[in-house]
Amino acid sequence: MNMQEKTPDVDSITGLYDSKKAYSSIIAMQKHASNNEFILNNLFSQDDNRLQNFSIHSTNAGMHFDFSKNLIDHATMDIFAKCLKDANIQQYINDMLCGKCINQSEQRPVLHVALRSFHPLIPKNVVNEVNLSLAKMVDFCHVMRANNNITDIIHIGIGGSDLGPKMVYHALEHTYKSKFKVHFLNNIDGAQLEHILDRLEAKNTLIISCSKTFTTLETCANLDACIAWLNLYNISISKHVVAITANVEQAKKYDIEQIFSFEQWVGGRFSLWSSVGLVIMLCYGEQVFKELLAGAAHVDKEFINNDFKQNIPQILAMLGIWYRNVFNLQQYCVSAYAENLHGFTAYLQQLDMESNGKSVGMDNRLLPYHTAPIVFGEVGTHCQHAYFQLLHQGTQSIPVDFITYKHAHHKYARHHDILLQNCFAQAQALMIGQYDNNANLIHIGNRPSNTIILDYINANCIGALLATYEHKIFTQGVFWHINSFDQWGVEFGKKLANQQLELAKRMQT
Ligand code: F6P
């Protein structure tokens, strides 16, 4: 595996001390990697207990994390722990919890953890706001779930106002019976709008317009079209449209009475725990939504309190940095061997790449090291019939997170055994490789992976899984000394689109 060419010494880079700290840590990890040969087959033969030594089980989260198939040893773990200590990870966690504006460029706190966890550092006014918002959701859901006239929900939103709610809705739809059928309207392509409206009765439909800014072009255009559709059938806006937003004044311009607000300290891609998750509570009820929150809260507690070697999100984070910055691997694959998690990677793409796809540090200087990888993946076993050829015999190594679940929520036991055995076999094949005199059959091997096994596909485990990746991304942002909570890179394209729209309008007049 090619190592990144020697990087200049740390004093030659500019920037605040923190970026230099990351740079020094990367150099230390590169030195460790070049002084050791990490051959997985050897690492396992040298340590009969490697699987146990590099696995963590979180009972409350209902999650088992096997990271034994990584190009690391115990000394590597010590270096990882030191790197995070040098990055002041605990201080950044405390800063987040007490509501400091760690989203520097927007001067906002980052408090999605407060939506599901109680911690002494979290400001009391935040806790009160969260409780009030949750109580309003519960009241509305009790009324709506007793209203048998509504059968369908059109959920309008995009990005974090769509991906999280949609992914959780589908993740849970087999385990719990949904009260409503939800149609996620997220694209500006009119084909989607027409496909949805042509199949629904306006009188039986609730429209949720979800948008933190309430100015997103796609969402506004789809809301306008849905309101026109309701008007066509003389259906009351006040009874059939609700808004979820941090921009209440903008929502009021639409004559929408039911407005579920959330605070600016909830980032869009971290917002499903807030009123953005209303559709989940509507479909599955208050108890299931609170179990989702509880699952995340278990992980929050472990992330905040556990030492590095018992800290799943922090280990995941450092492994990602190890492959990105030391082995110079540009992609990261996440394959969930669970059909109900078919929306997970799309959700993770925004969570990871919109958070950490940055090239400027918190000191407003260009970074001297890489940041977020390109995240991709499809559910298993489809992935084996798509891109696993490249993962096994391609010219580059791509780390893989395999995610699956222990107890089936369906009646086909044999199917579940085949699913699990395929998941584990793929990780094994990536690791051990195979030699053959026929060059076409050679599998290079020594390709790293993690395996996360959830106890169930249920609200608690899904909440835990999502919080785990949220904290992974947070931790990587701290190490790379970047702002993981803004997304200025998406504004320029929107501006050009609006300019072209204006130009087109003028040319039509
Ligand atoms: O992709 C850019 C972005 O701002 C995301 O961060 C956000 O989740 C999405 O657009 C939708 O924004 P809003 O919730 O304000 O409609």
Short mmCIF file of C-alpha atoms and ligand atoms in Angstrom, two decimals:
data_model
loop_
_atom_site.label_atom_id
_atom_site.label_comp_id
_atom_site.label_asym_id
_atom_site.label_seq_id
_atom_site.Cartn_x
_atom_site.Cartn_y
_atom_site.Cartn_z
CA MET A 1 0.00 0.00 0.00
CA ASN A 2 1.63 3.24 -1.10
CA MET A 3 2.42 5.63 1.75
CA GLN A 4 1.91 9.33 1.25
CA GLU A 5 5.17 11.00 0.10
CA LYS A 6 7.18 12.67 2.88
CA THR A 7 5.43 15.86 3.97
CA PRO A 8 7.30 19.10 4.80
CA ASP A 9 8.15 19.63 8.46
CA VAL A 10 5.56 21.23 10.70
CA ASP A 11 7.27 24.64 11.04
CA SER A 12 7.02 25.22 7.34
CA ILE A 13 3.22 25.51 7.48
CA THR A 14 1.27 28.60 8.42
CA GLY A 15 -1.87 28.74 10.53
CA LEU A 16 -2.80 28.73 14.13
CA TYR A 17 -1.24 26.26 16.49
CA ASP A 18 -4.21 23.87 16.27
CA SER A 19 -3.73 23.13 12.58
CA LYS A 20 -0.05 22.64 13.35
CA LYS A 21 -1.04 20.17 16.08
CA ALA A 22 -3.01 18.12 13.60
CA TYR A 23 -0.14 18.28 11.17
CA SER A 24 2.31 17.07 13.83
CA SER A 25 -0.07 14.25 14.75
CA ILE A 26 -0.33 13.20 11.12
CA ILE A 27 3.46 13.15 10.83
CA ALA A 28 3.67 11.04 13.99
CA MET A 29 1.11 8.59 12.60
CA GLN A 30 2.95 8.47 9.26
CA LYS A 31 6.18 7.64 11.09
CA HIS A 32 4.41 4.88 13.05
CA ALA A 33 2.94 3.47 9.84
CA SER A 34 6.28 3.51 8.02
CA ASN A 35 8.00 1.78 10.94
CA ASN A 36 5.48 -1.05 11.02
CA GLU A 37 4.13 -3.53 8.51
CA PHE A 38 0.45 -4.06 9.20
CA ILE A 39 -0.39 -7.42 7.65
CA LEU A 40 -3.79 -8.42 8.96
CA ASN A 41 -3.25 -12.15 8.58
CA ASN A 42 -0.08 -11.84 10.68
CA LEU A 43 -1.71 -9.57 13.25
CA PHE A 44 -4.40 -12.20 13.82
CA SER A 45 -1.94 -15.10 13.94
CA GLN A 46 0.19 -13.19 16.49
CA ASP A 47 -2.75 -12.47 18.82
CA ASP A 48 -5.33 -15.20 19.48
CA ASN A 49 -7.48 -12.63 21.22
CA ARG A 50 -7.29 -9.94 18.53
CA LEU A 51 -11.01 -10.15 17.78
CA GLN A 52 -11.89 -9.59 21.45
CA ASN A 53 -9.13 -7.02 21.98
CA PHE A 54 -10.33 -4.92 19.06
CA SER A 55 -14.08 -5.14 19.68
CA ILE A 56 -16.42 -3.11 21.90
CA HIS A 57 -19.94 -4.08 22.93
CA SER A 58 -22.35 -1.34 24.02
CA THR A 59 -25.26 -3.03 25.75
CA ASN A 60 -27.39 0.12 26.18
CA ALA A 61 -26.86 1.15 22.57
CA GLY A 62 -27.51 -2.41 21.39
CA MET A 63 -24.39 -2.24 19.25
CA HIS A 64 -21.31 -4.44 18.74
CA PHE A 65 -18.29 -2.82 17.12
CA ASP A 66 -15.60 -5.08 15.63
CA PHE A 67 -12.59 -3.04 14.49
CA SER A 68 -10.12 -5.96 14.49
CA LYS A 69 -9.77 -5.97 10.69
CA ASN A 70 -7.91 -2.65 10.66
CA LEU A 71 -4.26 -1.95 9.86
CA ILE A 72 -3.46 -1.14 13.48
CA ASP A 73 -1.96 -2.63 16.61
CA HIS A 74 -2.06 -1.66 20.29
CA ALA A 75 0.68 0.94 19.79
CA THR A 76 -1.43 2.53 17.06
CA MET A 77 -4.35 2.82 19.46
CA ASP A 78 -2.07 4.58 21.95
CA ILE A 79 -1.01 7.03 19.24
CA PHE A 80 -4.64 7.63 18.28
CA ALA A 81 -5.52 8.36 21.89
CA LYS A 82 -2.62 10.83 22.18
CA CYS A 83 -3.60 12.56 18.93
CA LEU A 84 -7.11 13.19 20.21
CA LYS A 85 -5.80 14.30 23.59
CA ASP A 86 -3.49 16.75 21.82
CA ALA A 87 -6.49 17.96 19.81
CA ASN A 88 -8.23 18.80 23.12
CA ILE A 89 -11.22 16.65 22.19
CA GLN A 90 -12.68 16.79 25.70
CA GLN A 91 -12.52 20.59 25.74
CA TYR A 92 -14.33 20.76 22.41
CA ILE A 93 -17.00 18.35 23.68
CA ASN A 94 -17.49 20.54 26.76
CA ASP A 95 -17.58 23.68 24.58
CA MET A 96 -20.30 22.07 22.47
CA LEU A 97 -22.35 21.01 25.50
CA CYS A 98 -22.23 24.41 27.20
CA GLY A 99 -23.40 26.13 24.05
CA LYS A 100 -20.25 27.95 22.89
CA CYS A 101 -20.44 29.18 19.30
CA ILE A 102 -18.21 26.42 17.90
CA ASN A 103 -19.91 27.01 14.55
CA GLN A 104 -17.65 30.02 14.26
CA SER A 105 -18.47 31.26 10.76
CA GLU A 106 -22.19 31.47 11.58
CA GLN A 107 -21.58 32.35 15.24
CA ARG A 108 -23.94 29.61 16.43
CA PRO A 109 -23.81 26.97 19.15
CA VAL A 110 -24.09 23.32 18.15
CA LEU A 111 -26.56 21.64 20.49
CA HIS A 112 -28.26 18.74 18.70
CA VAL A 113 -27.12 16.58 21.65
CA ALA A 114 -29.46 18.60 23.87
CA LEU A 115 -32.41 17.33 21.83
CA ARG A 116 -31.98 13.86 23.31
CA SER A 117 -29.55 14.01 26.27
CA PHE A 118 -29.43 15.84 29.57
CA HIS A 119 -26.01 16.97 30.73
CA PRO A 120 -25.13 19.44 33.51
CA LEU A 121 -23.23 21.65 31.07
CA ILE A 122 -26.22 22.17 28.76
CA PRO A 123 -27.78 25.58 29.49
CA LYS A 124 -31.12 25.40 31.34
CA ASN A 125 -32.91 27.62 28.79
CA VAL A 126 -31.93 25.14 26.08
CA VAL A 127 -33.36 22.25 28.07
CA ASN A 128 -36.63 24.18 28.53
CA GLU A 129 -36.86 24.96 24.82
CA VAL A 130 -36.30 21.29 23.96
CA ASN A 131 -38.98 20.14 26.40
CA LEU A 132 -41.51 22.67 25.10
CA SER A 133 -40.86 21.68 21.49
CA LEU A 134 -41.17 17.98 22.26
CA ALA A 135 -44.40 18.52 24.21
CA LYS A 136 -45.91 20.41 21.26
CA MET A 137 -44.96 17.57 18.92
CA VAL A 138 -46.54 15.03 21.27
CA ASP A 139 -49.81 16.96 21.54
CA PHE A 140 -50.06 17.35 17.78
CA CYS A 141 -49.28 13.69 17.18
CA HIS A 142 -51.93 12.54 19.64
CA VAL A 143 -54.53 14.60 17.75
CA MET A 144 -53.37 13.54 14.28
CA ARG A 145 -53.06 9.86 15.15
CA ALA A 146 -56.67 9.94 16.36
CA ASN A 147 -57.77 11.59 13.10
CA ASN A 148 -58.74 8.80 10.75
CA ASN A 149 -59.44 11.16 7.84
CA ILE A 150 -55.74 11.57 7.16
CA THR A 151 -54.11 8.55 5.54
CA ASP A 152 -51.13 10.04 3.69
CA ILE A 153 -48.42 12.57 4.42
CA ILE A 154 -46.47 14.54 1.82
CA HIS A 155 -43.19 15.46 3.50
CA ILE A 156 -41.59 18.36 1.61
CA GLY A 157 -37.93 19.04 2.34
CA ILE A 158 -34.41 18.49 1.03
CA GLY A 159 -30.96 17.80 2.49
CA GLY A 160 -31.10 17.54 6.26
CA SER A 161 -34.81 18.38 6.10
CA ASP A 162 -35.38 15.19 4.15
CA LEU A 163 -32.55 12.67 4.48
CA GLY A 164 -32.76 12.06 8.22
CA PRO A 165 -36.55 11.78 8.57
CA LYS A 166 -36.77 9.71 5.35
CA MET A 167 -34.00 7.33 6.39
CA VAL A 168 -35.50 6.73 9.85
CA TYR A 169 -39.03 6.38 8.43
CA HIS A 170 -37.83 3.58 6.13
CA ALA A 171 -35.48 2.06 8.72
CA LEU A 172 -38.39 1.49 11.11
CA GLU A 173 -41.23 0.74 8.72
CA HIS A 174 -40.79 -3.04 9.00
CA THR A 175 -40.37 -3.15 12.77
CA TYR A 176 -43.29 -0.86 13.60
CA LYS A 177 -46.60 -0.31 11.81
CA SER A 178 -46.81 3.22 10.46
CA LYS A 179 -50.08 5.10 11.00
CA PHE A 180 -49.58 7.01 7.73
CA LYS A 181 -48.04 6.43 4.30
CA VAL A 182 -45.38 9.05 3.72
CA HIS A 183 -44.38 10.45 0.33
CA PHE A 184 -41.08 12.34 0.45
CA LEU A 185 -41.17 15.23 -1.98
CA ASN A 186 -37.60 16.47 -2.15
CA ASN A 187 -36.65 17.13 -5.76
CA ILE A 188 -37.54 20.05 -8.02
CA ASP A 189 -38.03 17.55 -10.85
CA GLY A 190 -41.77 17.85 -11.53
CA ALA A 191 -41.92 14.13 -12.32
CA GLN A 192 -41.71 13.41 -8.58
CA LEU A 193 -44.40 15.97 -7.74
CA GLU A 194 -46.74 14.63 -10.41
CA HIS A 195 -46.13 11.01 -9.39
CA ILE A 196 -47.15 11.85 -5.81
CA LEU A 197 -50.11 14.17 -6.41
CA ASP A 198 -51.67 11.95 -9.06
CA ARG A 199 -52.01 9.17 -6.50
CA LEU A 200 -53.42 11.02 -3.52
CA GLU A 201 -56.70 12.49 -2.35
CA ALA A 202 -56.21 16.03 -1.03
CA LYS A 203 -58.84 15.58 1.67
CA ASN A 204 -56.93 12.62 3.14
CA THR A 205 -53.48 14.21 2.97
CA LEU A 206 -51.39 16.16 5.48
CA ILE A 207 -48.60 18.28 4.03
CA ILE A 208 -45.47 18.86 6.12
CA SER A 209 -43.18 21.55 4.79
CA CYS A 210 -39.82 21.12 6.48
CA SER A 211 -37.11 23.70 5.99
CA LYS A 212 -34.75 25.31 8.48
CA THR A 213 -34.53 28.52 6.42
CA PHE A 214 -37.91 28.21 4.72
CA THR A 215 -36.24 29.78 1.68
CA THR A 216 -34.84 26.71 -0.09
CA LEU A 217 -35.91 26.98 -3.71
CA GLU A 218 -36.92 23.35 -4.23
CA THR A 219 -38.92 23.20 -1.01
CA CYS A 220 -40.73 26.52 -1.63
CA ALA A 221 -41.64 25.54 -5.19
CA ASN A 222 -42.99 22.18 -4.02
CA LEU A 223 -44.94 23.80 -1.18
CA ASP A 224 -46.50 26.29 -3.60
CA ALA A 225 -47.54 23.42 -5.89
CA CYS A 226 -49.02 21.42 -3.01
CA ILE A 227 -50.96 24.42 -1.71
CA ALA A 228 -52.34 25.01 -5.22
CA TRP A 229 -53.34 21.34 -5.27
CA LEU A 230 -55.20 21.70 -1.95
CA ASN A 231 -56.93 24.86 -3.23
CA LEU A 232 -58.06 22.96 -6.32
CA TYR A 233 -60.16 20.78 -4.01
CA ASN A 234 -61.08 23.58 -1.55
CA ILE A 235 -59.11 21.91 1.21
CA SER A 236 -58.21 24.07 4.19
CA ILE A 237 -54.55 25.04 4.40
CA SER A 238 -54.74 25.51 8.16
CA LYS A 239 -55.94 21.94 8.72
CA HIS A 240 -53.77 20.22 6.11
CA VAL A 241 -50.43 22.04 6.12
CA VAL A 242 -47.85 22.27 8.89
CA ALA A 243 -44.47 23.97 8.75
CA ILE A 244 -41.28 22.92 10.51
CA THR A 245 -38.65 25.66 10.50
CA ALA A 246 -36.21 27.87 12.38
CA ASN A 247 -37.57 30.83 10.37
CA VAL A 248 -41.10 31.25 11.75
CA GLU A 249 -41.65 34.68 10.18
CA GLN A 250 -41.04 33.24 6.72
CA ALA A 251 -43.49 30.37 7.32
CA LYS A 252 -46.18 32.80 8.50
CA LYS A 253 -46.14 34.40 5.05
CA TYR A 254 -47.79 31.19 3.82
CA ASP A 255 -50.79 31.53 6.14
CA ILE A 256 -49.70 28.33 7.85
CA GLU A 257 -51.05 28.16 11.41
CA GLN A 258 -49.36 24.99 12.68
CA ILE A 259 -45.68 25.91 12.85
CA PHE A 260 -43.19 23.71 14.68
CA SER A 261 -40.09 25.77 15.25
CA PHE A 262 -36.58 24.71 16.15
CA GLU A 263 -33.55 26.73 17.08
CA GLN A 264 -30.65 27.98 15.00
CA TRP A 265 -28.34 25.82 17.14
CA VAL A 266 -29.71 22.74 15.39
CA GLY A 267 -27.76 22.08 12.22
CA GLY A 268 -29.85 20.82 9.29
CA ARG A 269 -27.98 17.52 8.96
CA PHE A 270 -28.18 17.00 12.75
CA SER A 271 -31.87 17.94 13.04
CA LEU A 272 -33.95 14.74 12.90
CA TRP A 273 -34.03 14.69 16.75
CA SER A 274 -35.89 18.04 16.74
CA SER A 275 -39.31 18.91 15.33
CA VAL A 276 -37.78 17.94 11.97
CA GLY A 277 -38.46 14.40 13.19
CA LEU A 278 -42.19 15.13 13.52
CA VAL A 279 -43.09 12.75 10.69
CA ILE A 280 -41.37 9.91 12.58
CA MET A 281 -43.44 10.57 15.71
CA LEU A 282 -46.62 10.94 13.61
CA CYS A 283 -46.04 7.59 11.92
CA TYR A 284 -44.72 5.49 14.79
CA GLY A 285 -45.94 7.33 17.88
CA GLU A 286 -44.45 9.16 20.84
CA GLN A 287 -42.93 6.07 22.49
CA VAL A 288 -40.97 4.97 19.42
CA PHE A 289 -39.65 8.50 18.81
CA LYS A 290 -38.52 8.69 22.42
CA GLU A 291 -36.78 5.32 22.06
CA LEU A 292 -34.92 6.76 19.06
CA LEU A 293 -33.82 9.67 21.26
CA ALA A 294 -32.85 7.26 24.05
CA GLY A 295 -30.66 5.20 21.74
CA ALA A 296 -28.77 8.34 20.74
CA ALA A 297 -28.53 9.40 24.37
CA HIS A 298 -26.80 6.13 25.31
CA VAL A 299 -24.13 6.85 22.70
CA ASP A 300 -23.85 10.49 23.81
CA LYS A 301 -23.09 9.33 27.34
CA GLU A 302 -20.39 6.91 26.17
CA PHE A 303 -18.92 9.46 23.75
CA ILE A 304 -18.71 12.12 26.45
CA ASN A 305 -17.48 9.91 29.29
CA ASN A 306 -15.62 6.88 27.91
CA ASP A 307 -11.87 6.69 27.55
CA PHE A 308 -10.66 6.49 23.97
CA LYS A 309 -10.26 2.71 23.93
CA GLN A 310 -13.89 2.25 24.92
CA ASN A 311 -15.18 5.08 22.74
CA ILE A 312 -16.69 3.77 19.50
CA PRO A 313 -17.22 7.17 17.76
CA GLN A 314 -13.71 8.35 18.59
CA ILE A 315 -12.13 5.09 17.39
CA LEU A 316 -14.15 5.26 14.17
CA ALA A 317 -12.97 8.85 13.74
CA MET A 318 -9.29 8.08 14.22
CA LEU A 319 -9.45 5.06 11.90
CA GLY A 320 -10.93 7.34 9.23
CA ILE A 321 -8.10 9.85 9.76
CA TRP A 322 -5.52 7.03 9.69
CA TYR A 323 -6.67 5.91 6.24
CA ARG A 324 -7.35 9.42 4.90
CA ASN A 325 -4.19 11.22 6.07
CA VAL A 326 -1.62 8.45 6.51
CA PHE A 327 -2.56 5.92 3.80
CA ASN A 328 -3.93 8.71 1.59
CA LEU A 329 -7.12 6.80 0.78
CA GLN A 330 -9.71 9.09 -0.74
CA GLN A 331 -12.85 6.99 -0.56
CA TYR A 332 -14.77 5.42 2.30
CA CYS A 333 -17.43 2.77 1.75
CA VAL A 334 -20.39 2.14 4.05
CA SER A 335 -22.46 -0.93 3.24
CA ALA A 336 -25.43 -1.70 5.43
CA TYR A 337 -26.44 -5.33 5.18
CA ALA A 338 -30.01 -4.40 6.07
CA GLU A 339 -32.58 -3.55 3.41
CA ASN A 340 -34.36 -1.17 5.78
CA LEU A 341 -31.16 0.92 5.94
CA HIS A 342 -31.22 1.65 2.20
CA GLY A 343 -31.33 5.38 2.98
CA PHE A 344 -28.45 5.33 5.45
CA THR A 345 -25.52 6.03 3.13
CA ALA A 346 -27.27 8.95 1.43
CA TYR A 347 -27.88 10.40 4.92
CA LEU A 348 -24.26 9.74 5.84
CA GLN A 349 -22.98 11.41 2.67
CA GLN A 350 -24.49 14.70 3.77
CA LEU A 351 -23.51 14.19 7.42
CA ASP A 352 -19.87 13.48 6.50
CA MET A 353 -19.13 15.34 3.30
CA GLU A 354 -21.20 18.46 3.98
CA SER A 355 -19.73 18.65 7.49
CA ASN A 356 -16.07 17.91 6.76
CA GLY A 357 -15.65 18.53 3.04
CA LYS A 358 -13.65 21.63 3.89
CA SER A 359 -10.19 22.96 2.86
CA VAL A 360 -9.94 25.95 5.22
CA GLY A 361 -9.27 25.59 8.94
CA MET A 362 -10.78 27.46 11.88
CA ASP A 363 -7.83 29.84 11.51
CA ASN A 364 -9.15 30.80 8.06
CA ARG A 365 -6.13 29.40 6.33
CA LEU A 366 -5.89 26.63 3.72
CA LEU A 367 -5.18 23.31 5.40
CA PRO A 368 -1.95 21.43 4.70
CA TYR A 369 -3.69 18.05 4.93
CA HIS A 370 -6.73 16.28 3.46
CA THR A 371 -10.10 16.19 5.18
CA ALA A 372 -13.32 14.28 4.48
CA PRO A 373 -13.19 11.27 2.15
CA ILE A 374 -15.72 10.51 -0.56
CA VAL A 375 -18.38 8.42 1.16
CA PHE A 376 -20.33 5.92 -0.91
CA GLY A 377 -22.13 2.62 -0.49
CA GLU A 378 -25.16 0.54 -1.25
CA VAL A 379 -27.00 -1.94 0.94
CA GLY A 380 -25.87 -5.54 1.02
CA THR A 381 -26.04 -7.88 -0.66
CA HIS A 382 -26.71 -5.61 -3.71
CA CYS A 383 -23.25 -4.06 -3.22
CA GLN A 384 -21.63 -7.43 -3.91
CA HIS A 385 -23.17 -7.41 -7.35
CA ALA A 386 -22.15 -3.83 -8.05
CA TYR A 387 -18.84 -2.44 -6.78
CA PHE A 388 -17.31 -5.20 -4.66
CA GLN A 389 -15.27 -6.36 -7.64
CA LEU A 390 -13.30 -3.12 -7.33
CA LEU A 391 -13.06 -3.42 -3.55
CA HIS A 392 -11.52 -6.90 -3.88
CA GLN A 393 -9.38 -6.61 -7.02
CA GLY A 394 -9.17 -2.91 -7.78
CA THR A 395 -5.86 -1.03 -7.79
CA GLN A 396 -6.72 0.91 -4.62
CA SER A 397 -7.73 -0.07 -1.12
CA ILE A 398 -11.00 1.40 0.15
CA PRO A 399 -11.93 1.03 3.84
CA VAL A 400 -15.41 -0.39 4.43
CA ASP A 401 -17.87 -0.10 7.30
CA PHE A 402 -20.14 -3.13 7.25
CA ILE A 403 -23.34 -2.57 9.23
CA THR A 404 -25.82 -5.35 9.93
CA TYR A 405 -28.19 -6.64 12.61
CA LYS A 406 -28.26 -9.76 14.77
CA HIS A 407 -31.97 -10.49 15.31
CA ALA A 408 -34.26 -10.58 12.28
CA HIS A 409 -37.47 -8.56 12.37
CA HIS A 410 -38.95 -10.82 9.71
CA LYS A 411 -39.87 -14.49 9.58
CA TYR A 412 -37.28 -15.70 7.04
CA ALA A 413 -34.52 -17.13 9.25
CA ARG A 414 -32.62 -18.75 6.35
CA HIS A 415 -32.54 -15.44 4.48
CA HIS A 416 -31.15 -13.74 7.55
CA ASP A 417 -28.40 -16.37 7.93
CA ILE A 418 -27.41 -15.89 4.28
CA LEU A 419 -27.36 -12.10 4.72
CA LEU A 420 -25.15 -12.27 7.80
CA GLN A 421 -22.79 -14.87 6.35
CA ASN A 422 -22.35 -12.78 3.21
CA CYS A 423 -21.60 -9.68 5.26
CA PHE A 424 -18.98 -11.44 7.39
CA ALA A 425 -17.51 -13.31 4.41
CA GLN A 426 -16.94 -10.09 2.46
CA ALA A 427 -15.02 -8.57 5.36
CA GLN A 428 -13.00 -11.79 5.66
CA ALA A 429 -12.25 -11.91 1.93
CA LEU A 430 -11.08 -8.30 1.91
CA MET A 431 -8.75 -9.14 4.75
CA ILE A 432 -7.23 -12.53 3.85
CA GLY A 433 -7.17 -12.23 0.05
CA GLN A 434 -6.26 -15.23 -2.00
CA TYR A 435 -3.31 -16.27 -4.16
CA ASP A 436 -3.76 -18.19 -7.40
CA ASN A 437 -1.51 -19.10 -10.28
CA ASN A 438 -4.13 -17.55 -12.48
CA ALA A 439 -3.51 -13.84 -11.96
CA ASN A 440 -7.17 -13.08 -12.64
CA LEU A 441 -8.16 -14.91 -9.49
CA ILE A 442 -5.74 -13.16 -7.15
CA HIS A 443 -7.36 -11.11 -4.34
CA ILE A 444 -4.73 -8.75 -2.97
CA GLY A 445 -6.22 -8.81 0.54
CA ASN A 446 -5.09 -6.86 3.59
CA ARG A 447 -7.95 -4.46 2.96
CA PRO A 448 -9.41 -2.98 6.17
CA SER A 449 -12.99 -2.94 7.40
CA ASN A 450 -15.12 -2.36 10.48
CA THR A 451 -18.21 -4.38 11.30
CA ILE A 452 -21.03 -2.87 13.33
CA ILE A 453 -23.70 -5.33 14.43
CA LEU A 454 -26.91 -3.85 15.83
CA ASP A 455 -28.97 -6.06 18.13
CA TYR A 456 -32.11 -5.14 16.22
CA ILE A 457 -33.42 -2.79 13.55
CA ASN A 458 -35.38 -0.86 16.14
CA ALA A 459 -35.65 2.74 17.34
CA ASN A 460 -33.04 2.40 20.09
CA CYS A 461 -30.40 0.82 17.84
CA ILE A 462 -31.04 3.19 14.94
CA GLY A 463 -30.76 6.17 17.28
CA ALA A 464 -27.49 4.78 18.60
CA LEU A 465 -26.11 4.17 15.10
CA LEU A 466 -26.87 7.70 13.93
CA ALA A 467 -25.42 9.32 17.04
CA THR A 468 -22.28 7.20 16.62
CA TYR A 469 -21.64 8.63 13.16
CA GLU A 470 -22.57 12.17 14.27
CA HIS A 471 -19.90 11.98 16.96
CA LYS A 472 -17.41 10.40 14.54
CA ILE A 473 -17.82 13.40 12.24
CA PHE A 474 -17.58 15.84 15.17
CA THR A 475 -14.37 14.18 16.36
CA GLN A 476 -12.78 14.28 12.89
CA GLY A 477 -13.68 17.95 12.59
CA VAL A 478 -11.97 18.64 15.91
CA PHE A 479 -8.85 16.77 14.81
CA TRP A 480 -8.71 18.52 11.43
CA HIS A 481 -9.48 21.82 13.18
CA ILE A 482 -12.31 22.68 10.80
CA ASN A 483 -15.85 23.95 11.25
CA SER A 484 -18.05 20.88 10.69
CA PHE A 485 -21.25 22.89 11.08
CA ASP A 486 -21.40 25.39 8.25
CA GLN A 487 -21.81 24.71 4.52
CA TRP A 488 -20.79 27.76 2.54
CA GLY A 489 -19.86 25.56 -0.40
CA VAL A 490 -23.51 24.99 -1.30
CA GLU A 491 -24.39 28.69 -1.60
CA PHE A 492 -22.48 29.61 -4.78
CA GLY A 493 -24.35 27.12 -6.97
CA LYS A 494 -27.69 28.29 -5.58
CA LYS A 495 -26.73 31.91 -6.35
CA LEU A 496 -25.90 31.08 -9.96
CA ALA A 497 -29.14 29.10 -10.35
CA ASN A 498 -31.17 32.05 -9.06
CA GLN A 499 -29.33 34.43 -11.41
CA GLN A 500 -30.11 32.17 -14.36
CA LEU A 501 -33.75 31.91 -13.28
CA GLU A 502 -33.98 35.71 -13.08
CA LEU A 503 -32.38 36.02 -16.51
CA ALA A 504 -34.80 33.46 -17.99
CA LYS A 505 -37.77 35.31 -16.47
CA ARG A 506 -36.59 38.62 -17.95
CA MET A 507 -36.10 37.05 -21.35
CA GLN A 508 -39.68 35.70 -21.30
CA THR A 509 -41.16 39.17 -20.66
O1 F6P B 1 -27.39 21.54 1.30
C1 F6P B 1 -27.43 22.84 1.81
C2 F6P B 1 -28.46 22.92 2.88
O2 F6P B 1 -28.42 24.16 3.48
C3 F6P B 1 -28.32 21.83 3.93
O3 F6P B 1 -27.35 22.12 4.89
C4 F6P B 1 -29.72 21.76 4.46
O4 F6P B 1 -29.97 20.58 5.20
C5 F6P B 1 -30.52 21.83 3.15
O5 F6P B 1 -29.78 22.73 2.33
C6 F6P B 1 -31.96 22.27 3.31
O6 F6P B 1 -31.98 23.51 3.94
P1 F6P B 1 -33.39 23.97 4.62
O7 F6P B 1 -33.68 22.99 5.73
O8 F6P B 1 -33.14 25.35 5.12
O9 F6P B 1 -34.45 23.90 3.55
#
